XYZ file of C-alpha atoms in Angstrom:
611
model
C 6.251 -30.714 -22.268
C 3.784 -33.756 -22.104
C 0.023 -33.630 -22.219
C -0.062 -34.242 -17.912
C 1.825 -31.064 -17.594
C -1.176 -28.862 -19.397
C -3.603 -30.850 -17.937
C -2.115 -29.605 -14.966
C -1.897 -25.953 -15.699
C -5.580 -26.259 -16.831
C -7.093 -27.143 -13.245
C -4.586 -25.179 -11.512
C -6.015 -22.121 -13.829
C -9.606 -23.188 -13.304
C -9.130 -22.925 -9.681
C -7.738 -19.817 -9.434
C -10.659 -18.447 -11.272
C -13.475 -19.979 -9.658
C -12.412 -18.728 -6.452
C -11.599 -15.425 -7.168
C -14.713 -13.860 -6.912
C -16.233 -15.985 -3.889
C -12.992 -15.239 -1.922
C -12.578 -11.645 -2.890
C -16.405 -10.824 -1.845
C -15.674 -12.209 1.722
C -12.230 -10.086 1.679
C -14.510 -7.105 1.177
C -16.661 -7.906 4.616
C -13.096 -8.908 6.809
C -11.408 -5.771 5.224
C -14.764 -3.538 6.297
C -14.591 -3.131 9.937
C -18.205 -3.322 9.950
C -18.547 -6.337 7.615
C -20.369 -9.064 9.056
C -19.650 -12.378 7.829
C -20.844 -16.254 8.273
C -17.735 -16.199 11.311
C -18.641 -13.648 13.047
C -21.270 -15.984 16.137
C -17.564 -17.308 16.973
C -15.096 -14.687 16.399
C -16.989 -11.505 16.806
C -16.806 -11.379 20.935
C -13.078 -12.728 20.372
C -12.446 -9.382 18.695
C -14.141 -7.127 21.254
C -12.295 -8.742 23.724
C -8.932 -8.716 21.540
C -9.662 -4.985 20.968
C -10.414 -4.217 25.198
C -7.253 -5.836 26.008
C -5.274 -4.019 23.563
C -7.238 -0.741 24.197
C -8.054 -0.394 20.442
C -11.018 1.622 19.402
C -12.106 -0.150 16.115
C -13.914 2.834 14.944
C -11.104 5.431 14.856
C -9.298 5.247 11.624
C -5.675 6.327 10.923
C -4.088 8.926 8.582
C -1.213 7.315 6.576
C 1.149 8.456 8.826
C -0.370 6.950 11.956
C -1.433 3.739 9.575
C 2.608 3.218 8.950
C 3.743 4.035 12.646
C 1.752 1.549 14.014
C 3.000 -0.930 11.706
C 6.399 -0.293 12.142
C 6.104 -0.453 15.809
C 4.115 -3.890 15.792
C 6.979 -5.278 12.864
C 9.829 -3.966 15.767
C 8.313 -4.989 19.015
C 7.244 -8.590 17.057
C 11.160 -8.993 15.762
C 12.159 -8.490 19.134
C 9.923 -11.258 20.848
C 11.382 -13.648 18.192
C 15.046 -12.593 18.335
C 14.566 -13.002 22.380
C 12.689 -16.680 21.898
C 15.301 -18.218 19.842
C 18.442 -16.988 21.786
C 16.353 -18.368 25.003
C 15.171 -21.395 22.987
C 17.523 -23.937 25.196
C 16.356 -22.078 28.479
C 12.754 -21.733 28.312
C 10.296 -24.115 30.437
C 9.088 -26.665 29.325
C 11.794 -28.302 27.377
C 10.985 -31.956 27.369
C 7.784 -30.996 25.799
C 8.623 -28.246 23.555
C 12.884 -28.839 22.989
C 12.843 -32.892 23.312
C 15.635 -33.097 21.732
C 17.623 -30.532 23.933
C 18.544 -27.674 20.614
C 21.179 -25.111 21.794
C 20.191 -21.820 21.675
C 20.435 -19.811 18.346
C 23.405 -17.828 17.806
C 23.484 -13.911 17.510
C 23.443 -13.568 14.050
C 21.367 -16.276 12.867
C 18.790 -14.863 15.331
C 19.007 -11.307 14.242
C 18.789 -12.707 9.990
C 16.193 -15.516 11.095
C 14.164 -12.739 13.350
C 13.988 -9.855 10.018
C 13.069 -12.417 7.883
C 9.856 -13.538 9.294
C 8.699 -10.295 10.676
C 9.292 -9.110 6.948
C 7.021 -12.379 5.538
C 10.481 -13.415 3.992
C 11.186 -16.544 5.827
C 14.771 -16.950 4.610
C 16.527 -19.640 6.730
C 20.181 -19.859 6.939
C 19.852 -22.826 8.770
C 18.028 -26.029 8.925
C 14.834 -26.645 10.736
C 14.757 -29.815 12.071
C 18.531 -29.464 13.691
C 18.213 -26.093 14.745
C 14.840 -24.481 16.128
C 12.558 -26.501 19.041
C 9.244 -26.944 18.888
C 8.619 -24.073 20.786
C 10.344 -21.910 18.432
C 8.650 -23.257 15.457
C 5.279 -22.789 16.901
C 5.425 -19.539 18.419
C 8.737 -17.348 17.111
C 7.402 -18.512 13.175
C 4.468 -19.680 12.890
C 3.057 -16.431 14.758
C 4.546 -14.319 12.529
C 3.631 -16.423 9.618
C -0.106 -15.150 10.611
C 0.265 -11.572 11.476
C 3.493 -10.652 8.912
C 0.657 -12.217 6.076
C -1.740 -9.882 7.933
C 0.175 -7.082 7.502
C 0.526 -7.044 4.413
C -3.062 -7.670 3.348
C -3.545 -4.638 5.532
C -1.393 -2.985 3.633
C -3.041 -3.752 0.252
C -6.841 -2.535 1.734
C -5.245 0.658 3.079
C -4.073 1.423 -0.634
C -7.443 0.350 -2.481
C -9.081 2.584 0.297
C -6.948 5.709 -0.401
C -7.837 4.802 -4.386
C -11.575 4.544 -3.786
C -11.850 7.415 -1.222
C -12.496 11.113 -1.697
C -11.207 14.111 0.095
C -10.550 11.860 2.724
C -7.382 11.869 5.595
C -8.156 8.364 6.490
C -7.325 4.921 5.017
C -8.436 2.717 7.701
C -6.900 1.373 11.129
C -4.154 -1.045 11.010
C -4.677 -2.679 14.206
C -8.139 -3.442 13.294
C -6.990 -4.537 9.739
C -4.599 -6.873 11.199
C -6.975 -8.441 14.009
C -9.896 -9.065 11.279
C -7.723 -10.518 8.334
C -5.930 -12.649 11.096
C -9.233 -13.918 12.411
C -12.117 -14.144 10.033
C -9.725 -14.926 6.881
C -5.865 -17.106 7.742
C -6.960 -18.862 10.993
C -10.185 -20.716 9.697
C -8.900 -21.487 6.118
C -5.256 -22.884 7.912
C -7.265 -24.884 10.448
C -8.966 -26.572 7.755
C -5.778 -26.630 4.883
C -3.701 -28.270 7.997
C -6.375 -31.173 8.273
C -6.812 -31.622 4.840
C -2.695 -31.913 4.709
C -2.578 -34.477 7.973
C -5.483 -36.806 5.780
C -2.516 -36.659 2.832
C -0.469 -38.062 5.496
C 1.542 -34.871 7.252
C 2.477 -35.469 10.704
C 1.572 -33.326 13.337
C 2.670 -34.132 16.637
C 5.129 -33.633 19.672
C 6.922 -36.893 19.556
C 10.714 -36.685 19.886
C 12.537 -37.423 16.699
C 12.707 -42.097 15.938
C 15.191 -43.218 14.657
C 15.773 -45.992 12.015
C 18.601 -48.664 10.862
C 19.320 -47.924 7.376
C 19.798 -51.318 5.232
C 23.056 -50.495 3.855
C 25.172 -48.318 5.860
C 26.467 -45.240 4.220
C 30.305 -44.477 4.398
C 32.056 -41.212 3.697
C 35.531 -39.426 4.049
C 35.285 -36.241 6.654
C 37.671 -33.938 7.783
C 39.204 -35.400 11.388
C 38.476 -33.774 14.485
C 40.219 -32.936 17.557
C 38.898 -32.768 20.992
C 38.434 -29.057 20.796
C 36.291 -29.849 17.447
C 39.195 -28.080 14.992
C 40.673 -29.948 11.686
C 43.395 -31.964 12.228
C 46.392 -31.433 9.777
C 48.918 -33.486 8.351
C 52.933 -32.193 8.032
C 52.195 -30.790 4.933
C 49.186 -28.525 6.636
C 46.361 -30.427 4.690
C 43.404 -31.825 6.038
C 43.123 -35.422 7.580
C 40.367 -37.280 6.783
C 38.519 -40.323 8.295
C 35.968 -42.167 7.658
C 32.666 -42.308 8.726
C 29.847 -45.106 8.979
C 26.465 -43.744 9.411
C 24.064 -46.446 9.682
C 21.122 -44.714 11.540
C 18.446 -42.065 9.733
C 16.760 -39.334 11.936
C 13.233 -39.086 11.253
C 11.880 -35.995 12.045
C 8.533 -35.350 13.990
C 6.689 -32.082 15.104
C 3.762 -29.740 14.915
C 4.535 -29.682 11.049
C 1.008 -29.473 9.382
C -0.426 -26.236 11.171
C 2.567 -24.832 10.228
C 2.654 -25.435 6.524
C -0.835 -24.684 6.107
C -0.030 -20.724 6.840
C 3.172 -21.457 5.500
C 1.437 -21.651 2.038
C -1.315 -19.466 2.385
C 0.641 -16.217 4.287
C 3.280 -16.723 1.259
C 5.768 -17.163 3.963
C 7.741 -20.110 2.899
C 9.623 -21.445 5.519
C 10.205 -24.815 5.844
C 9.629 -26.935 8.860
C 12.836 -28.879 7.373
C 15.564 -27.712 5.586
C 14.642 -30.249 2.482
C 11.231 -27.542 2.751
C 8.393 -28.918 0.266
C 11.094 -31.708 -1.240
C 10.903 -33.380 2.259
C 8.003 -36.210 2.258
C 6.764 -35.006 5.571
C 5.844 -31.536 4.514
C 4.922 -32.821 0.646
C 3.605 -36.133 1.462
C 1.224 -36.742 -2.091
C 0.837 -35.167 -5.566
C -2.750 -33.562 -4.128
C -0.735 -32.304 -0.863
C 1.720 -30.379 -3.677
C -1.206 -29.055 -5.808
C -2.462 -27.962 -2.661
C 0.164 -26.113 -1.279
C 0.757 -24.679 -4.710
C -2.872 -23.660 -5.034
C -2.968 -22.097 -1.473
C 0.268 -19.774 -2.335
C -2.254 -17.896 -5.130
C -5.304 -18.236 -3.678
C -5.254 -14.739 -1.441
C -3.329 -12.877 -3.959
C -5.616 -13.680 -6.600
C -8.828 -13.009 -4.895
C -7.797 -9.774 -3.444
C -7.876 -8.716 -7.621
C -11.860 -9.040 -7.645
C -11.639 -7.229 -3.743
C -9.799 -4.545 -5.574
C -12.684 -4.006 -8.377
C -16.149 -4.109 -6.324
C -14.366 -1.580 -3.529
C -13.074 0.583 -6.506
C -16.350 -0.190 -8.298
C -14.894 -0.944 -11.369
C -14.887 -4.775 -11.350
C -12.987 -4.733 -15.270
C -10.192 -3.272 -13.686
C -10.092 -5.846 -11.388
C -9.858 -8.583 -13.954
C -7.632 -6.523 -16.167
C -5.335 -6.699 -13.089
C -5.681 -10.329 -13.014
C -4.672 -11.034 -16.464
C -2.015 -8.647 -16.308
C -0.737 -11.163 -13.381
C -1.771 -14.566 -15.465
C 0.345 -13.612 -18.190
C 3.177 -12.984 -16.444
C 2.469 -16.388 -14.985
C 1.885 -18.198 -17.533
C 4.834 -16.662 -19.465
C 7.231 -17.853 -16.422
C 5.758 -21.490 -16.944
C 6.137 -21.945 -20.349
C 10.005 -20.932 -20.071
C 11.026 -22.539 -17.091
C 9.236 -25.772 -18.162
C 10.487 -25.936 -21.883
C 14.238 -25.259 -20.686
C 13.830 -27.939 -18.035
C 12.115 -30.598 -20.055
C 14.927 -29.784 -22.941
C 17.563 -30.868 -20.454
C 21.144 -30.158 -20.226
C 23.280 -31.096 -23.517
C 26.242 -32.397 -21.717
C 24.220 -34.978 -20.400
C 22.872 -36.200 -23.031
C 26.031 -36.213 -24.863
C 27.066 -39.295 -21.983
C 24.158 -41.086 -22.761
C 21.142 -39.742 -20.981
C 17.895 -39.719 -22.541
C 16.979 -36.368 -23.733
C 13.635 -37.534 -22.654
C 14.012 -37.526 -19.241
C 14.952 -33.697 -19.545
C 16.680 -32.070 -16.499
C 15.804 -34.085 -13.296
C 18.671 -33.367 -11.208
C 17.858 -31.950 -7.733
C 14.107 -32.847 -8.386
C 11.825 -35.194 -6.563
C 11.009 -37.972 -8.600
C 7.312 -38.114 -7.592
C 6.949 -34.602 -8.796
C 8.880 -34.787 -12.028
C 10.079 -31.608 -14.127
C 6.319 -29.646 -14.625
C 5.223 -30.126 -10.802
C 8.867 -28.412 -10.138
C 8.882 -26.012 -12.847
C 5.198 -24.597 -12.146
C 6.029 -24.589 -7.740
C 9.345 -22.756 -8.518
C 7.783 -20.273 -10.933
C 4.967 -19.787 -8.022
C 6.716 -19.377 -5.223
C 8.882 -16.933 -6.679
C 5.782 -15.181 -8.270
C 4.660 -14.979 -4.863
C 6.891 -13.980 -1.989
C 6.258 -17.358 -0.762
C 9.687 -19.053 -0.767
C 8.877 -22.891 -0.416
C 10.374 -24.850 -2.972
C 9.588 -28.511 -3.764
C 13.300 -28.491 -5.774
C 16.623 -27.289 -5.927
C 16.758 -24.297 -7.677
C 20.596 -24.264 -8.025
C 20.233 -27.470 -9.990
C 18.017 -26.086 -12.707
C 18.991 -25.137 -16.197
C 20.881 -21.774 -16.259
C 17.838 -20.693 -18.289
C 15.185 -22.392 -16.079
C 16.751 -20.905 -12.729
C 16.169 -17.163 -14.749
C 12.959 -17.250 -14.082
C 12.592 -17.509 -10.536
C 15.397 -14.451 -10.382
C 13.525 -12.535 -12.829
C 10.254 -13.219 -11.195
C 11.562 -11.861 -7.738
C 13.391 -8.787 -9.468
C 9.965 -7.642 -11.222
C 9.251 -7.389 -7.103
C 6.903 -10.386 -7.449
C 4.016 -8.591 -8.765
C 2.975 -11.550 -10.754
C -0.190 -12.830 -8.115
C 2.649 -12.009 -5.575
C 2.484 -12.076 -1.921
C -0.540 -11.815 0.135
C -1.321 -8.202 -0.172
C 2.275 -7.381 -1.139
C 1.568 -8.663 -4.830
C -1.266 -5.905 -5.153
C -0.026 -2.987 -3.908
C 3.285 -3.859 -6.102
C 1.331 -4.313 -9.055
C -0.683 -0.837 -8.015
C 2.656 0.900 -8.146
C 3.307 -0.312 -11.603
C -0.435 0.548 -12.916
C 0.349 4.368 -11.277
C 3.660 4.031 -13.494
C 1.581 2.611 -16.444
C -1.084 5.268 -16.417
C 1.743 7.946 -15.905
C 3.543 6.904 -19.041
C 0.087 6.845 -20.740
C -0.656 10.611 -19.904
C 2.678 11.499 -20.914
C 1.921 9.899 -24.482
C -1.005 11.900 -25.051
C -0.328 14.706 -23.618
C -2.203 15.311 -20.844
C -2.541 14.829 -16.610
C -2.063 10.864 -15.960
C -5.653 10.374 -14.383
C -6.373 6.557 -12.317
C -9.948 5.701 -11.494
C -10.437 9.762 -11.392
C -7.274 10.746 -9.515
C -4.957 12.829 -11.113
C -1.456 11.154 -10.642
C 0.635 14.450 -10.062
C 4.883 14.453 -9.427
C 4.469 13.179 -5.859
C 2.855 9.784 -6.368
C 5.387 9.309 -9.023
C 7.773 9.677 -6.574
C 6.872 7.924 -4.559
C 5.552 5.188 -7.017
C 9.649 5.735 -8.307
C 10.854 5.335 -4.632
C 9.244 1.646 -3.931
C 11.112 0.857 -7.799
C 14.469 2.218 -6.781
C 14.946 0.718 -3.467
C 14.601 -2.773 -4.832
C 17.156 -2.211 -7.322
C 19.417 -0.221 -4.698
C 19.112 -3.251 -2.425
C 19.389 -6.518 -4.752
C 22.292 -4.392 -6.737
C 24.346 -3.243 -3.974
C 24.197 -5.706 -1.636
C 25.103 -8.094 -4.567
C 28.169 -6.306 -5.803
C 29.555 -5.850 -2.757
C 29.296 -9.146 -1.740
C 30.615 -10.422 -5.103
C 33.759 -8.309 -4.266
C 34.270 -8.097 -1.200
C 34.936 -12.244 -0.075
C 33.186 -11.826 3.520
C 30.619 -14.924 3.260
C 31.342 -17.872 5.789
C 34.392 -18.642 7.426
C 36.673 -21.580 5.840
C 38.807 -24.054 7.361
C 41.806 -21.407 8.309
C 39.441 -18.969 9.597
C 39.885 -16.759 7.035
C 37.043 -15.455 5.302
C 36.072 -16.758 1.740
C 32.913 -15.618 -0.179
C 30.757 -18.261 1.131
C 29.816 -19.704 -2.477
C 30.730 -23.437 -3.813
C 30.371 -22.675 -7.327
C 32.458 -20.653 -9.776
C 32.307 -18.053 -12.395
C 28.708 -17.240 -13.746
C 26.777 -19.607 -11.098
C 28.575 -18.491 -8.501
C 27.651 -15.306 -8.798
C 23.864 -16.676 -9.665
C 24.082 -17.973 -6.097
C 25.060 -14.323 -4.784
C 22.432 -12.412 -6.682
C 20.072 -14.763 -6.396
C 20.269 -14.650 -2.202
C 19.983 -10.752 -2.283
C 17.188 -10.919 -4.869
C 14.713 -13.214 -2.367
C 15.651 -11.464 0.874
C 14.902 -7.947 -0.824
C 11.898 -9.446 -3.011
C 10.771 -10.713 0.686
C 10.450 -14.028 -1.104
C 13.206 -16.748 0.889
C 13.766 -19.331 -1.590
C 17.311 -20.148 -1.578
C 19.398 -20.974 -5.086
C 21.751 -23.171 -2.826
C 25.619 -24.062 -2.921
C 25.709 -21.094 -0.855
C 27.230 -20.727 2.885
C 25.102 -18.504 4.158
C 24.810 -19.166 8.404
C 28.093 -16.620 8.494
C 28.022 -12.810 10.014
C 28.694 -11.716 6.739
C 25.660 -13.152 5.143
C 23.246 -13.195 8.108
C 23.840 -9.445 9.023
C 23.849 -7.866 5.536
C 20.812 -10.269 4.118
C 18.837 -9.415 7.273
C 19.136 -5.746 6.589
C 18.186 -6.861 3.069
C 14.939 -8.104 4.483
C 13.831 -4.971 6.027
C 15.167 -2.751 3.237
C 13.032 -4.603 0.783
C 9.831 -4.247 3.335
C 9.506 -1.105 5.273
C 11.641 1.286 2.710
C 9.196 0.070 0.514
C 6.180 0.074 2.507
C 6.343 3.189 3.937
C 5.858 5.351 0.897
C 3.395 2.808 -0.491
C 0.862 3.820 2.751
C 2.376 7.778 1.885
C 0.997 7.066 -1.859
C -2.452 5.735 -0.363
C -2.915 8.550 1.801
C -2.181 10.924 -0.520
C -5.141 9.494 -3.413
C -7.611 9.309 -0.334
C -7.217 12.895 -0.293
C -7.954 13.989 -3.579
C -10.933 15.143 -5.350
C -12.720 12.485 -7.740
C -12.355 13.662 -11.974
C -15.162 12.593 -13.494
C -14.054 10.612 -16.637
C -13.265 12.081 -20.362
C -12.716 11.552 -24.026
C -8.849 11.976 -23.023
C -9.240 9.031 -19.774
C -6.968 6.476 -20.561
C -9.389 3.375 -20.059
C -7.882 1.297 -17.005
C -9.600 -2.530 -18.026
C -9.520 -4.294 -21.349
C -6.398 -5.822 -23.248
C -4.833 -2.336 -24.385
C -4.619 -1.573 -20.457
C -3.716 -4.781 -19.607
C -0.664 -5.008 -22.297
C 0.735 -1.399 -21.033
C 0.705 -3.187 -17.388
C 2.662 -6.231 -18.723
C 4.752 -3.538 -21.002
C 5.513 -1.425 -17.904
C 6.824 -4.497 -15.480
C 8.746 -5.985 -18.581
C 10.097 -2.864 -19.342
C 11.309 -1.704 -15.656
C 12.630 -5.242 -15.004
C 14.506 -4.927 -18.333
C 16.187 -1.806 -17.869
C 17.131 -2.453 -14.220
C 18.462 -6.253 -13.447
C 19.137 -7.510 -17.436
C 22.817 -6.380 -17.346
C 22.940 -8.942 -13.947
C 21.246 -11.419 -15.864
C 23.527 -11.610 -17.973
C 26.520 -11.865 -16.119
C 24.510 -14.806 -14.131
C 22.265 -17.324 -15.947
C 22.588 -16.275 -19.634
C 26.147 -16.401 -19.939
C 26.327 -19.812 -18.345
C 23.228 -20.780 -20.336
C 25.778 -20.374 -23.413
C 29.070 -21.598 -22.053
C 26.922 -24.782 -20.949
C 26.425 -25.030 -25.115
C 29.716 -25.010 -25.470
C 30.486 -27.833 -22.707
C 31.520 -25.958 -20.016
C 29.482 -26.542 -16.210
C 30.203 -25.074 -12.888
């Protein structure tokens, strides 16, 4: 833990803060539909027409219930058109342009998984980018939904602060309005400007067909032999033949990569252009291009803290909000870092420098901080990118990204989705706070009676339901990815407590919506594709829906004018029962898993055993 790393921590802090407020302002004009703001010369008249051809009238406003149909018919129709894009990929016009180098078509499966994921803002990829979507598919089944599944979500977010600030009210806004304005005024001009800052760093963005160079030394490697029907040749004794293989050519990627990172990072999407993701030198290129990337992945989520105090017009409860999420953060740093930097004592024991700390599966121009701080980011946010292997951290280091994702990545979070999961657990907080002083849990003068706890209960449950079950029944069951025989194994390449790291930690990002991958897992298999797709939209809509339910139900209620008894909602007391209340649920609910994954192996690594 060196004096670069705080240095570090210190700007990225001092950014976050000093855009907070000038960002969150200017989310308070896109989120009004009748905001004006510096954009709107260019992009007012492209709403109006975007609103004509859609036959939207801006200024009717939706009940919850219409709010959330109209979502979940956009989310299906937009899954659709992507499913139908990447099982056409190899057949669509255009191919020496868009498909130059001539990708197959995307199987059923891995369409269906790669399809949920996006239009749920998860972005997990069981496959790898570069070998397996075209350009085409990158640019318009992705990076589309990288826009409008960010969209959604921040649309999600204002239609909760508006049922909080509202009175006696049946509407909390219109959602196709919410996701034309946040799309327009606020992702497209900030990504048109990130991806040209990221091209000057040295990004390419382009639609060259892959080059290819000579490596200097050629590389040679023992592979299972072939036959010509592409099945492993055996020997008498029914084990594999192997042959060996001289590769002495590197594929070097090219591509519209930069416009896609840039909403890559700021939608908290996370899905890499390659399969190395923000490791790859392409999509990472310098140590500003990394703080930028990591900055961008906060920089929504944060501002839409101060968005939530001036509409609630209680700007301390904003802030409290945002140092709820900052120590949280900072919390996830601290650990990750320190058990990263200490290294791993079976190393050192043959010979390497504790000094160097743990720098397997790490870039070497980003070092152990730069890869401590991105993984504890991204998997505070339901970004997904990763600039590391995760499965090659300390069994104590790689805790924190799981428990960051199982507290439902409140901490900054998603775009939108970090607020309205941190709202649920300030309705929770303020329950529990009513129930200790006996009297009707009031929030920003709502009373918080048994059916926002509910439903407040529901959004906490389903995560749970989903990362648990799916989980055990994969751990169990041994239907991951086909092996050499056919038969089915359970997909993992690690044993005992990793192994099943690797299984909870999959089920944990596609439920969290988050997409960063552990590793050493075979996950492009039915098994894995079907039930972590279904893991995608269990952690999204089942948790959406009564999230909007919740908002309407607050915009209908009658404002309480404040008491001796009102438990204050800003300061530290309110911000400590906030951190108490996430700690505490998070505790209760995934520590038994924990332990079963990276704490037991963080103690049988003590006592020199690895997996």
């Amino acid at each position: 833990m060196n004096t670069s790393g705080w240095i570090q921590l210190i700007l990225f802090t001092a950014a976050l803060l000093l855009t907070a407020k000038p960002l969150g302002l200017y989310l308070r004009k896109v989120l009004d539909a009748n905001g004006k703001t510096f954009l709107d010369p260019v992009m007012k008249p492209i709403e109006r027409l975007t609103y004509k051809l859609t036959g939207v009238d801006p200024k009717q406003e939706h009940d919850w219930k219409r709010y959330a149909a109209a979502m979940l018919l956009f989310s299906l129709v937009s899954m659709i058109f992507t499913y139908a894009i990447l099982r056409l990929q190899a057949v669509l016009p255009f191919q020496s342009l868009f498909n130059p180098q001539k990708l197959a078509a995307v199987s059923e499966h891995l369409s269906f998984n790669t399809a949920a994921s996006f239009t749920t803002n998860t972005n997990w990829q069981s496959y790898a980018g570069e070998s397996t979507m075209s350009y085409f598919s990158q640019m318009v089944a992705l990076a589309i939904h990288n826009f409008v599944s960010a969209a959604v979500g921040i649309g999600i977010a204002a239609a909760l602060v508006r049922g909080i600030s509202r009175h006696t009210a049946e509407t909390i806004g219109n959602f196709w309005v919410d996701l034309t304005r946040v799309t327009y005024y606020l992702l497209l001009p900030i990504c048109v400007v990130l991806a040209i800052v990221l091209v000057s760093q040295g990004m390419i963005q382009n639609f060259k067909p892959y080059d290819s160079a000579a490596l200097t030394e050629p590389i040679k490697a023992q592979v299972e032999k072939k036959n010509a029907a592409g099945e492993a040749v055996k020997d008498a004794e029914g084990k594999p033949v192997t042959e060996e293989q001289v590769t002495d050519t590197q594929t070097i990627v090219q591509g519209p990569m930069a416009s896609q990172i840039a909403i890559k990072m700021l939608g908290t999407n996370g899905g890499g252009y390659t399969n190395a993701n923000a490791a790859q030198p392409f999509e990472n290129p310098t140590p500003l291009s990394n703080f930028l990337q990591m900055f961008a992945i906060f920089l929504i989520p944060s501002a839409l803290t101060y968005y939530l105090g001036r509409t609630v017009r209680n700007q301390k409860h904003g802030w409290a909000v945002w140092a709820a999420m900052f120590v949280l953060f900072f919390a996830g740093v601290m650990v990750a870092w320190h058990y990263e930097a200490a290294g791993n004592p079976n190393l050192t024991a043959l010979g390497v420098d504790p000094a160097d700390g743990n720098m397997e599966g790490k870039e070497v121009r980003f070092g152990i901080f730069n890869s401590a701080l991105f993984a504890t980011i991204t998997t505070d946010a339901s970004c997904g990118a990763v600039n590391s292997m995760h499965d090659s951290f300390t069994p104590m280091g790689g805790f924190v990204p799981l428990l960051n994702m199982q507290l439902g990545e409140v901490v900054f979070g998603g775009v939108g989705a970090g607020l309205y999961g941190m709202l649920i657990y300030v309705v929770i907080a303020v329950f529990i706070a009513g129930l200790m002083v006996g009297r009707t849990p009031e929030y920003l003068g709502k009373k918080i009676e048994p059916k926002d706890i509910k439903m407040a209960s529901f959004v906490i449950l389903i995560l749970a339901f989903s990362i648990l079950g799916f989980s055990a029944w994969a751990s169990v069951s041994k239907m991951g990815a086909p092996d050499a025989t056919g038969a089915l194994t359970d997909g993992t390449n690690n044993s005992g407590p990793h192994g099943f790291s690797e299984i909870l930690y999959a089920y944990t990002s596609c439920t969290a919506n988050n997409g960063s991958a552990f590793g050493g897992i075979s996950a492009n298999a039915i098994w894995y594709n079907t039930t972590l797709g279904f893991a995608t939209l269990f952690g999204r809509f089942a948790m959406i829906v009564p999230i909007i339910a919740l908002a309407g139900s607050l915009a209908r209620k009658k404002s309480v004018p404040e008491s001796a008894g009102t438990f204050p909602v800003s300061g530290p007391l309110f911000t400590s029962l906030v951190v108490g209340t996430v700690l505490l649920v998070g505790a209760l609910t995934f520590v038994p898993a924990l332990v079963l994954g990276p704490v037991v192996e963080h103690f049988l690594m003590h006592a020199g055993n690895l997996f």
